């Protein structure tokens, strides 16, 4: 069984920074893509940033230049460094990983979500 545990959310003033972490544990053969999503109540979950196993990254236009995604393969962990935070970044943030666990079929696993609140 695979679990993803997120940490690092909280309350920050506009212009401030936060760093989110998401660590996978359990039976893991391989991890391909990792990503961060966010969702506000009543809205669809949207991709914030993604990173491939080779290190290629992509970002939502709204966070380009402010957020940086990175991964540590040895720790099965993905990070999201969020700088110059704006009130509109307030959301619940979820990590997602494509993981091969008991077989070489990759499945999606999600973290539990962490609240990020940006105040004025």
mmCIF file of N, CA and C in Angstrom:
data_model
loop_
_atom_site.group_PDB
_atom_site.id
_atom_site.type_symbol
_atom_site.label_atom_id
_atom_site.label_comp_id
_atom_site.label_asym_id
_atom_site.label_seq_id
_atom_site.Cartn_x
_atom_site.Cartn_y
_atom_site.Cartn_z
ATOM 1 N N UNK A 1 0.838 -1.188 0.000
ATOM 2 C CA UNK A 1 0.000 0.000 0.000
ATOM 3 C C UNK A 1 0.880 1.246 0.000
ATOM 4 N N UNK A 2 0.449 2.261 -0.737
ATOM 5 C CA UNK A 2 1.201 3.501 -0.867
ATOM 6 C C UNK A 2 0.437 4.624 -0.179
ATOM 7 N N UNK A 3 1.175 5.455 0.515
ATOM 8 C CA UNK A 3 0.594 6.646 1.142
ATOM 9 C C UNK A 3 1.390 7.869 0.753
ATOM 10 N N UNK A 4 0.697 8.985 0.534
ATOM 11 C CA UNK A 4 1.325 10.265 0.285
ATOM 12 C C UNK A 4 0.957 11.187 1.437
ATOM 13 N N UNK A 5 1.953 11.764 2.067
ATOM 14 C CA UNK A 5 1.721 12.647 3.198
ATOM 15 C C UNK A 5 2.292 14.022 2.887
ATOM 16 N N UNK A 6 1.422 15.017 2.969
ATOM 17 C CA UNK A 6 1.804 16.390 2.662
ATOM 18 C C UNK A 6 2.081 17.163 3.942
ATOM 19 N N UNK A 7 2.899 18.191 3.803
ATOM 20 C CA UNK A 7 3.156 19.094 4.923
ATOM 21 C C UNK A 7 3.564 20.450 4.371
ATOM 22 N N UNK A 8 3.508 21.460 5.235
ATOM 23 C CA UNK A 8 4.028 22.760 4.871
ATOM 24 C C UNK A 8 3.000 23.836 4.603
ATOM 25 N N UNK A 9 1.728 23.503 4.591
ATOM 26 C CA UNK A 9 0.720 24.536 4.370
ATOM 27 C C UNK A 9 0.578 25.427 5.586
ATOM 28 N N UNK A 10 -0.244 26.459 5.443
ATOM 29 C CA UNK A 10 -0.470 27.354 6.562
ATOM 30 C C UNK A 10 -0.958 28.703 6.123
ATOM 31 N N UNK A 11 -0.835 29.658 7.041
ATOM 32 C CA UNK A 11 -1.288 31.029 6.814
ATOM 33 C C UNK A 11 -0.069 31.920 6.595
ATOM 34 N N UNK A 12 -0.121 32.734 5.553
ATOM 35 C CA UNK A 12 0.992 33.621 5.236
ATOM 36 C C UNK A 12 0.434 34.915 4.683
ATOM 37 N N UNK A 13 1.170 35.994 4.891
ATOM 38 C CA UNK A 13 0.746 37.272 4.322
ATOM 39 C C UNK A 13 1.075 37.345 2.840
ATOM 40 N N UNK A 14 0.329 38.140 2.129
ATOM 41 C CA UNK A 14 0.601 38.353 0.707
ATOM 42 C C UNK A 14 2.043 38.828 0.533
ATOM 43 N N UNK A 15 2.708 38.257 -0.470
ATOM 44 C CA UNK A 15 4.109 38.555 -0.704
ATOM 45 C C UNK A 15 5.054 37.596 -0.026
ATOM 46 N N UNK A 16 4.526 36.776 0.865
ATOM 47 C CA UNK A 16 5.342 35.827 1.603
ATOM 48 C C UNK A 16 5.577 34.532 0.840
ATOM 49 N N UNK A 17 6.203 33.585 1.528
ATOM 50 C CA UNK A 17 6.584 32.315 0.912
ATOM 51 C C UNK A 17 6.167 31.141 1.783
ATOM 52 N N UNK A 18 5.929 30.026 1.125
ATOM 53 C CA UNK A 18 5.690 28.751 1.795
ATOM 54 C C UNK A 18 6.345 27.653 0.962
ATOM 55 N N UNK A 19 6.713 26.573 1.629
ATOM 56 C CA UNK A 19 7.257 25.405 0.923
ATOM 57 C C UNK A 19 6.440 24.186 1.312
ATOM 58 N N UNK A 20 5.820 23.571 0.313
ATOM 59 C CA UNK A 20 5.053 22.351 0.535
ATOM 60 C C UNK A 20 5.923 21.135 0.236
ATOM 61 N N UNK A 21 5.698 20.082 1.001
ATOM 62 C CA UNK A 21 6.388 18.817 0.780
ATOM 63 C C UNK A 21 5.362 17.701 0.693
ATOM 64 N N UNK A 22 5.686 16.683 -0.065
ATOM 65 C CA UNK A 22 4.817 15.506 -0.178
ATOM 66 C C UNK A 22 5.723 14.294 -0.298
ATOM 67 N N UNK A 23 5.631 13.395 0.678
ATOM 68 C CA UNK A 23 6.475 12.213 0.701
ATOM 69 C C UNK A 23 5.638 10.956 0.512
ATOM 70 N N UNK A 24 6.107 10.093 -0.370
ATOM 71 C CA UNK A 24 5.436 8.818 -0.611
ATOM 72 C C UNK A 24 6.122 7.720 0.182
ATOM 73 N N UNK A 25 5.326 6.826 0.728
ATOM 74 C CA UNK A 25 5.877 5.692 1.473
ATOM 75 C C UNK A 25 5.085 4.441 1.153
ATOM 76 N N UNK A 26 5.664 3.293 1.514
ATOM 77 C CA UNK A 26 5.016 2.022 1.229
ATOM 78 C C UNK A 26 5.802 1.251 0.189
ATOM 79 N N UNK A 27 5.106 0.317 -0.468
ATOM 80 C CA UNK A 27 5.770 -0.502 -1.481
ATOM 81 C C UNK A 27 5.835 0.298 -2.787
ATOM 82 N N UNK A 28 7.000 0.748 -3.168
ATOM 83 C CA UNK A 28 7.186 1.589 -4.350
ATOM 84 C C UNK A 28 8.265 0.985 -5.228
ATOM 85 N N UNK A 29 7.864 0.656 -6.454
ATOM 86 C CA UNK A 29 8.841 0.172 -7.434
ATOM 87 C C UNK A 29 9.448 1.342 -8.199
ATOM 88 N N UNK A 30 8.595 2.273 -8.590
ATOM 89 C CA UNK A 30 9.059 3.411 -9.366
ATOM 90 C C UNK A 30 8.012 4.520 -9.326
ATOM 91 N N UNK A 31 8.474 5.755 -9.444
ATOM 92 C CA UNK A 31 7.590 6.919 -9.531
ATOM 93 C C UNK A 31 7.899 7.648 -10.821
ATOM 94 N N UNK A 32 6.860 7.911 -11.606
ATOM 95 C CA UNK A 32 7.096 8.665 -12.838
ATOM 96 C C UNK A 32 6.800 10.143 -12.580
ATOM 97 N N UNK A 33 5.649 10.622 -12.947
ATOM 98 C CA UNK A 33 5.359 12.042 -12.775
ATOM 99 C C UNK A 33 4.916 12.358 -11.355
ATOM 100 N N UNK A 34 5.242 13.567 -10.936
ATOM 101 C CA UNK A 34 4.789 14.114 -9.662
ATOM 102 C C UNK A 34 4.178 15.480 -9.957
ATOM 103 N N UNK A 35 3.201 15.856 -9.172
ATOM 104 C CA UNK A 35 2.594 17.149 -9.430
ATOM 105 C C UNK A 35 1.864 17.700 -8.232
ATOM 106 N N UNK A 36 1.579 18.990 -8.333
ATOM 107 C CA UNK A 36 0.790 19.681 -7.328
ATOM 108 C C UNK A 36 -0.458 20.255 -7.994
ATOM 109 N N UNK A 37 -1.579 20.086 -7.335
ATOM 110 C CA UNK A 37 -2.855 20.604 -7.798
ATOM 111 C C UNK A 37 -3.452 21.451 -6.682
ATOM 112 N N UNK A 38 -4.427 22.269 -7.042
ATOM 113 C CA UNK A 38 -5.127 23.014 -6.010
ATOM 114 C C UNK A 38 -6.606 23.074 -6.351
ATOM 115 N N UNK A 39 -7.388 23.268 -5.304
ATOM 116 C CA UNK A 39 -8.840 23.249 -5.479
ATOM 117 C C UNK A 39 -9.489 24.138 -4.435
ATOM 118 N N UNK A 40 -10.331 25.029 -4.908
ATOM 119 C CA UNK A 40 -11.151 25.855 -4.025
ATOM 120 C C UNK A 40 -12.541 25.238 -3.949
ATOM 121 N N UNK A 41 -13.275 25.483 -2.877
ATOM 122 C CA UNK A 41 -14.622 24.918 -2.755
ATOM 123 C C UNK A 41 -15.491 25.249 -3.947
ATOM 124 N N UNK A 42 -16.118 24.237 -4.528
ATOM 125 C CA UNK A 42 -16.990 24.449 -5.672
ATOM 126 C C UNK A 42 -16.285 24.502 -7.005
ATOM 127 N N UNK A 43 -14.960 24.466 -6.967
ATOM 128 C CA UNK A 43 -14.194 24.524 -8.218
ATOM 129 C C UNK A 43 -13.564 23.184 -8.546
ATOM 130 N N UNK A 44 -13.148 23.051 -9.811
ATOM 131 C CA UNK A 44 -12.440 21.841 -10.202
ATOM 132 C C UNK A 44 -10.992 21.911 -9.714
ATOM 133 N N UNK A 45 -10.420 20.743 -9.489
ATOM 134 C CA UNK A 45 -9.018 20.684 -9.120
ATOM 135 C C UNK A 45 -8.188 21.030 -10.354
ATOM 136 N N UNK A 46 -7.218 21.922 -10.186
ATOM 137 C CA UNK A 46 -6.414 22.361 -11.325
ATOM 138 C C UNK A 46 -4.932 22.085 -11.073
ATOM 139 N N UNK A 47 -4.228 21.828 -12.171
ATOM 140 C CA UNK A 47 -2.796 21.583 -12.079
ATOM 141 C C UNK A 47 -2.071 22.887 -11.790
ATOM 142 N N UNK A 48 -1.198 22.850 -10.805
ATOM 143 C CA UNK A 48 -0.352 23.994 -10.484
ATOM 144 C C UNK A 48 1.019 23.813 -11.111
ATOM 145 N N UNK A 49 1.610 22.646 -10.900
ATOM 146 C CA UNK A 49 2.942 22.374 -11.425
ATOM 147 C C UNK A 49 3.144 20.870 -11.499
ATOM 148 N N UNK A 50 3.938 20.445 -12.491
ATOM 149 C CA UNK A 50 4.250 19.042 -12.642
ATOM 150 C C UNK A 50 5.722 18.856 -12.950
ATOM 151 N N UNK A 51 6.241 17.679 -12.615
ATOM 152 C CA UNK A 51 7.640 17.377 -12.887
ATOM 153 C C UNK A 51 7.750 15.915 -13.292
ATOM 154 N N UNK A 52 8.459 15.673 -14.399
ATOM 155 C CA UNK A 52 8.665 14.322 -14.890
ATOM 156 C C UNK A 52 9.861 13.680 -14.195
ATOM 157 N N UNK A 53 9.996 12.383 -14.393
ATOM 158 C CA UNK A 53 11.104 11.671 -13.768
ATOM 159 C C UNK A 53 12.450 12.240 -14.204
ATOM 160 N N UNK A 54 12.513 12.717 -15.448
ATOM 161 C CA UNK A 54 13.759 13.276 -15.951
ATOM 162 C C UNK A 54 14.030 14.695 -15.511
ATOM 163 N N UNK A 55 13.048 15.301 -14.839
ATOM 164 C CA UNK A 55 13.238 16.647 -14.319
ATOM 165 C C UNK A 55 12.536 17.759 -15.078
ATOM 166 N N UNK A 56 11.946 17.443 -16.215
ATOM 167 C CA UNK A 56 11.210 18.473 -16.957
ATOM 168 C C UNK A 56 10.016 18.933 -16.143
ATOM 169 N N UNK A 57 9.765 20.234 -16.201
ATOM 170 C CA UNK A 57 8.691 20.807 -15.395
ATOM 171 C C UNK A 57 7.703 21.584 -16.261
ATOM 172 N N UNK A 58 6.500 21.742 -15.743
ATOM 173 C CA UNK A 58 5.522 22.617 -16.373
ATOM 174 C C UNK A 58 4.710 23.287 -15.275
ATOM 175 N N UNK A 59 4.219 24.476 -15.583
ATOM 176 C CA UNK A 59 3.522 25.296 -14.586
ATOM 177 C C UNK A 59 2.263 25.912 -15.172
ATOM 178 N N UNK A 60 1.285 26.129 -14.307
ATOM 179 C CA UNK A 60 0.138 26.931 -14.694
ATOM 180 C C UNK A 60 0.614 28.357 -14.932
ATOM 181 N N UNK A 61 0.012 29.038 -15.892
ATOM 182 C CA UNK A 61 0.427 30.403 -16.212
ATOM 183 C C UNK A 61 0.367 31.312 -14.987
ATOM 184 N N UNK A 62 -0.606 31.063 -14.123
ATOM 185 C CA UNK A 62 -0.825 31.944 -12.981
ATOM 186 C C UNK A 62 0.301 31.877 -11.942
ATOM 187 N N UNK A 63 1.129 30.840 -12.005
ATOM 188 C CA UNK A 63 2.190 30.698 -10.989
ATOM 189 C C UNK A 63 3.593 30.758 -11.580
ATOM 190 N N UNK A 64 3.700 30.860 -12.889
ATOM 191 C CA UNK A 64 5.021 30.902 -13.516
ATOM 192 C C UNK A 64 5.840 32.070 -12.978
ATOM 193 N N UNK A 65 7.095 31.783 -12.664
ATOM 194 C CA UNK A 65 7.971 32.813 -12.130
ATOM 195 C C UNK A 65 7.867 32.988 -10.628
ATOM 196 N N UNK A 66 6.848 32.386 -10.013
ATOM 197 C CA UNK A 66 6.671 32.523 -8.553
ATOM 198 C C UNK A 66 6.827 31.187 -7.831
ATOM 199 N N UNK A 67 6.379 30.096 -8.459
ATOM 200 C CA UNK A 67 6.431 28.773 -7.843
ATOM 201 C C UNK A 67 7.498 27.926 -8.525
ATOM 202 N N UNK A 68 8.121 27.054 -7.744
ATOM 203 C CA UNK A 68 9.111 26.125 -8.287
ATOM 204 C C UNK A 68 8.843 24.731 -7.738
ATOM 205 N N UNK A 69 8.704 23.773 -8.654
ATOM 206 C CA UNK A 69 8.519 22.389 -8.252
ATOM 207 C C UNK A 69 9.856 21.659 -8.366
ATOM 208 N N UNK A 70 10.119 20.758 -7.436
ATOM 209 C CA UNK A 70 11.338 19.959 -7.482
ATOM 210 C C UNK A 70 11.045 18.595 -6.853
ATOM 211 N N UNK A 71 11.969 17.656 -7.086
ATOM 212 C CA UNK A 71 11.755 16.322 -6.546
ATOM 213 C C UNK A 71 13.063 15.748 -6.039
ATOM 214 N N UNK A 72 12.956 14.881 -5.045
ATOM 215 C CA UNK A 72 14.089 14.144 -4.524
ATOM 216 C C UNK A 72 13.760 12.668 -4.692
ATOM 217 N N UNK A 73 14.378 12.035 -5.688
ATOM 218 C CA UNK A 73 14.063 10.646 -5.984
ATOM 219 C C UNK A 73 14.430 9.707 -4.858
ATOM 220 N N UNK A 74 15.514 9.992 -4.180
ATOM 221 C CA UNK A 74 15.963 9.117 -3.101
ATOM 222 C C UNK A 74 14.983 9.123 -1.936
ATOM 223 N N UNK A 75 14.269 10.236 -1.769
ATOM 224 C CA UNK A 75 13.319 10.362 -0.661
ATOM 225 C C UNK A 75 11.875 10.196 -1.113
ATOM 226 N N UNK A 76 11.667 9.940 -2.410
ATOM 227 C CA UNK A 76 10.295 9.818 -2.950
ATOM 228 C C UNK A 76 9.454 11.026 -2.553
ATOM 229 N N UNK A 77 10.029 12.189 -2.706
ATOM 230 C CA UNK A 77 9.397 13.416 -2.216
ATOM 231 C C UNK A 77 9.354 14.471 -3.316
ATOM 232 N N UNK A 78 8.265 15.209 -3.343
ATOM 233 C CA UNK A 78 8.125 16.336 -4.254
ATOM 234 C C UNK A 78 7.886 17.589 -3.419
ATOM 235 N N UNK A 79 8.447 18.693 -3.879
ATOM 236 C CA UNK A 79 8.344 19.959 -3.170
ATOM 237 C C UNK A 79 7.696 21.012 -4.067
ATOM 238 N N UNK A 80 7.094 21.997 -3.439
ATOM 239 C CA UNK A 80 6.591 23.165 -4.160
ATOM 240 C C UNK A 80 6.997 24.399 -3.360
ATOM 241 N N UNK A 81 7.956 25.132 -3.898
ATOM 242 C CA UNK A 81 8.371 26.387 -3.287
ATOM 243 C C UNK A 81 7.487 27.488 -3.859
ATOM 244 N N UNK A 82 6.775 28.174 -2.988
ATOM 245 C CA UNK A 82 5.831 29.204 -3.418
ATOM 246 C C UNK A 82 6.301 30.547 -2.881
ATOM 247 N N UNK A 83 6.660 31.427 -3.798
ATOM 248 C CA UNK A 83 7.113 32.769 -3.434
ATOM 249 C C UNK A 83 6.126 33.806 -3.954
ATOM 250 N N UNK A 84 6.244 35.018 -3.436
ATOM 251 C CA UNK A 84 5.391 36.130 -3.864
ATOM 252 C C UNK A 84 3.925 35.714 -3.867
ATOM 253 N N UNK A 85 3.507 35.110 -2.797
ATOM 254 C CA UNK A 85 2.145 34.582 -2.734
ATOM 255 C C UNK A 85 1.111 35.693 -2.800
ATOM 256 N N UNK A 86 0.000 35.385 -3.457
ATOM 257 C CA UNK A 86 -1.114 36.314 -3.624
ATOM 258 C C UNK A 86 -2.354 35.719 -2.958
ATOM 259 N N UNK A 87 -3.315 36.565 -2.651
ATOM 260 C CA UNK A 87 -4.542 36.083 -2.039
ATOM 261 C C UNK A 87 -5.223 35.036 -2.913
ATOM 262 N N UNK A 88 -5.128 35.192 -4.220
ATOM 263 C CA UNK A 88 -5.776 34.222 -5.109
ATOM 264 C C UNK A 88 -5.080 32.864 -5.120
ATOM 265 N N UNK A 89 -3.958 32.729 -4.445
ATOM 266 C CA UNK A 89 -3.324 31.419 -4.291
ATOM 267 C C UNK A 89 -3.939 30.621 -3.146
ATOM 268 N N UNK A 90 -4.842 31.233 -2.405
ATOM 269 C CA UNK A 90 -5.506 30.538 -1.295
ATOM 270 C C UNK A 90 -6.321 29.375 -1.833
ATOM 271 N N UNK A 91 -6.029 28.179 -1.362
ATOM 272 C CA UNK A 91 -6.677 26.963 -1.836
ATOM 273 C C UNK A 91 -6.218 25.803 -0.966
ATOM 274 N N UNK A 92 -6.828 24.648 -1.193
ATOM 275 C CA UNK A 92 -6.283 23.405 -0.676
ATOM 276 C C UNK A 92 -5.379 22.823 -1.759
ATOM 277 N N UNK A 93 -4.153 22.491 -1.385
ATOM 278 C CA UNK A 93 -3.177 21.981 -2.344
ATOM 279 C C UNK A 93 -3.006 20.477 -2.142
ATOM 280 N N UNK A 94 -3.016 19.758 -3.257
ATOM 281 C CA UNK A 94 -2.898 18.306 -3.254
ATOM 282 C C UNK A 94 -1.699 17.883 -4.095
ATOM 283 N N UNK A 95 -0.961 16.899 -3.639
ATOM 284 C CA UNK A 95 0.082 16.320 -4.478
ATOM 285 C C UNK A 95 -0.461 15.039 -5.115
ATOM 286 N N UNK A 96 0.089 14.740 -6.263
ATOM 287 C CA UNK A 96 -0.269 13.519 -6.969
ATOM 288 C C UNK A 96 0.985 12.903 -7.553
ATOM 289 N N UNK A 97 1.075 11.589 -7.472
ATOM 290 C CA UNK A 97 2.203 10.871 -8.063
ATOM 291 C C UNK A 97 1.696 9.667 -8.836
ATOM 292 N N UNK A 98 2.364 9.380 -9.941
ATOM 293 C CA UNK A 98 2.113 8.143 -10.683
ATOM 294 C C UNK A 98 3.139 7.124 -10.202
ATOM 295 N N UNK A 99 2.645 6.065 -9.561
ATOM 296 C CA UNK A 99 3.525 5.138 -8.866
ATOM 297 C C UNK A 99 3.241 3.705 -9.302
ATOM 298 N N UNK A 100 4.327 2.970 -9.568
ATOM 299 C CA UNK A 100 4.227 1.527 -9.758
ATOM 300 C C UNK A 100 4.502 0.907 -8.404
ATOM 301 N N UNK A 101 3.528 0.155 -7.898
ATOM 302 C CA UNK A 101 3.647 -0.384 -6.544
ATOM 303 C C UNK A 101 3.845 -1.902 -6.561
ATOM 304 N N UNK A 102 2.788 -2.657 -6.549
ATOM 305 C CA UNK A 102 2.917 -4.116 -6.485
ATOM 306 C C UNK A 102 3.217 -4.728 -7.848
ATOM 307 N N UNK A 103 3.017 -3.963 -8.913
ATOM 308 C CA UNK A 103 3.355 -4.411 -10.255
ATOM 309 C C UNK A 103 3.911 -3.207 -11.012
ATOM 310 N N UNK A 104 4.260 -3.407 -12.285
ATOM 311 C CA UNK A 104 4.813 -2.313 -13.074
ATOM 312 C C UNK A 104 3.734 -1.502 -13.784
ATOM 313 N N UNK A 105 2.513 -1.609 -13.320
ATOM 314 C CA UNK A 105 1.444 -0.722 -13.780
ATOM 315 C C UNK A 105 1.443 0.511 -12.901
ATOM 316 N N UNK A 106 1.475 1.693 -13.551
ATOM 317 C CA UNK A 106 1.503 2.952 -12.807
ATOM 318 C C UNK A 106 0.073 3.408 -12.525
ATOM 319 N N UNK A 107 -0.176 3.764 -11.280
ATOM 320 C CA UNK A 107 -1.482 4.278 -10.865
ATOM 321 C C UNK A 107 -1.302 5.638 -10.181
ATOM 322 N N UNK A 108 -2.379 6.414 -10.165
ATOM 323 C CA UNK A 108 -2.343 7.728 -9.526
ATOM 324 C C UNK A 108 -2.621 7.601 -8.034
ATOM 325 N N UNK A 109 -1.809 8.289 -7.253
ATOM 326 C CA UNK A 109 -2.008 8.375 -5.809
ATOM 327 C C UNK A 109 -2.042 9.853 -5.430
ATOM 328 N N UNK A 110 -2.935 10.167 -4.491
ATOM 329 C CA UNK A 110 -3.117 11.563 -4.068
ATOM 330 C C UNK A 110 -2.786 11.727 -2.588
ATOM 331 N N UNK A 111 -2.277 12.910 -2.261
ATOM 332 C CA UNK A 111 -2.121 13.271 -0.868
ATOM 333 C C UNK A 111 -3.448 13.709 -0.277
ATOM 334 N N UNK A 112 -3.433 13.976 1.016
ATOM 335 C CA UNK A 112 -4.662 14.294 1.737
ATOM 336 C C UNK A 112 -5.073 15.757 1.582
ATOM 337 N N UNK A 113 -4.185 16.567 1.076
ATOM 338 C CA UNK A 113 -4.482 17.985 0.906
ATOM 339 C C UNK A 113 -3.957 18.804 2.069
ATOM 340 N N UNK A 114 -3.460 19.988 1.761
ATOM 341 C CA UNK A 114 -2.979 20.903 2.799
ATOM 342 C C UNK A 114 -3.478 22.309 2.461
ATOM 343 N N UNK A 115 -3.991 22.994 3.459
ATOM 344 C CA UNK A 115 -4.575 24.315 3.242
ATOM 345 C C UNK A 115 -3.490 25.378 3.175
ATOM 346 N N UNK A 116 -3.574 26.202 2.150
ATOM 347 C CA UNK A 116 -2.728 27.396 2.031
ATOM 348 C C UNK A 116 -3.651 28.608 2.036
ATOM 349 N N UNK A 117 -3.425 29.497 2.979
ATOM 350 C CA UNK A 117 -4.232 30.708 3.085
ATOM 351 C C UNK A 117 -3.319 31.919 3.039
ATOM 352 N N UNK A 118 -3.596 32.811 2.097
ATOM 353 C CA UNK A 118 -2.802 34.024 1.933
ATOM 354 C C UNK A 118 -3.659 35.212 2.329
ATOM 355 N N UNK A 119 -3.205 35.952 3.330
ATOM 356 C CA UNK A 119 -3.971 37.092 3.815
ATOM 357 C C UNK A 119 -3.435 38.386 3.216
ATOM 358 N N UNK A 120 -4.271 39.409 3.250
ATOM 359 C CA UNK A 120 -3.853 40.696 2.680
ATOM 360 C C UNK A 120 -2.994 41.478 3.647
#
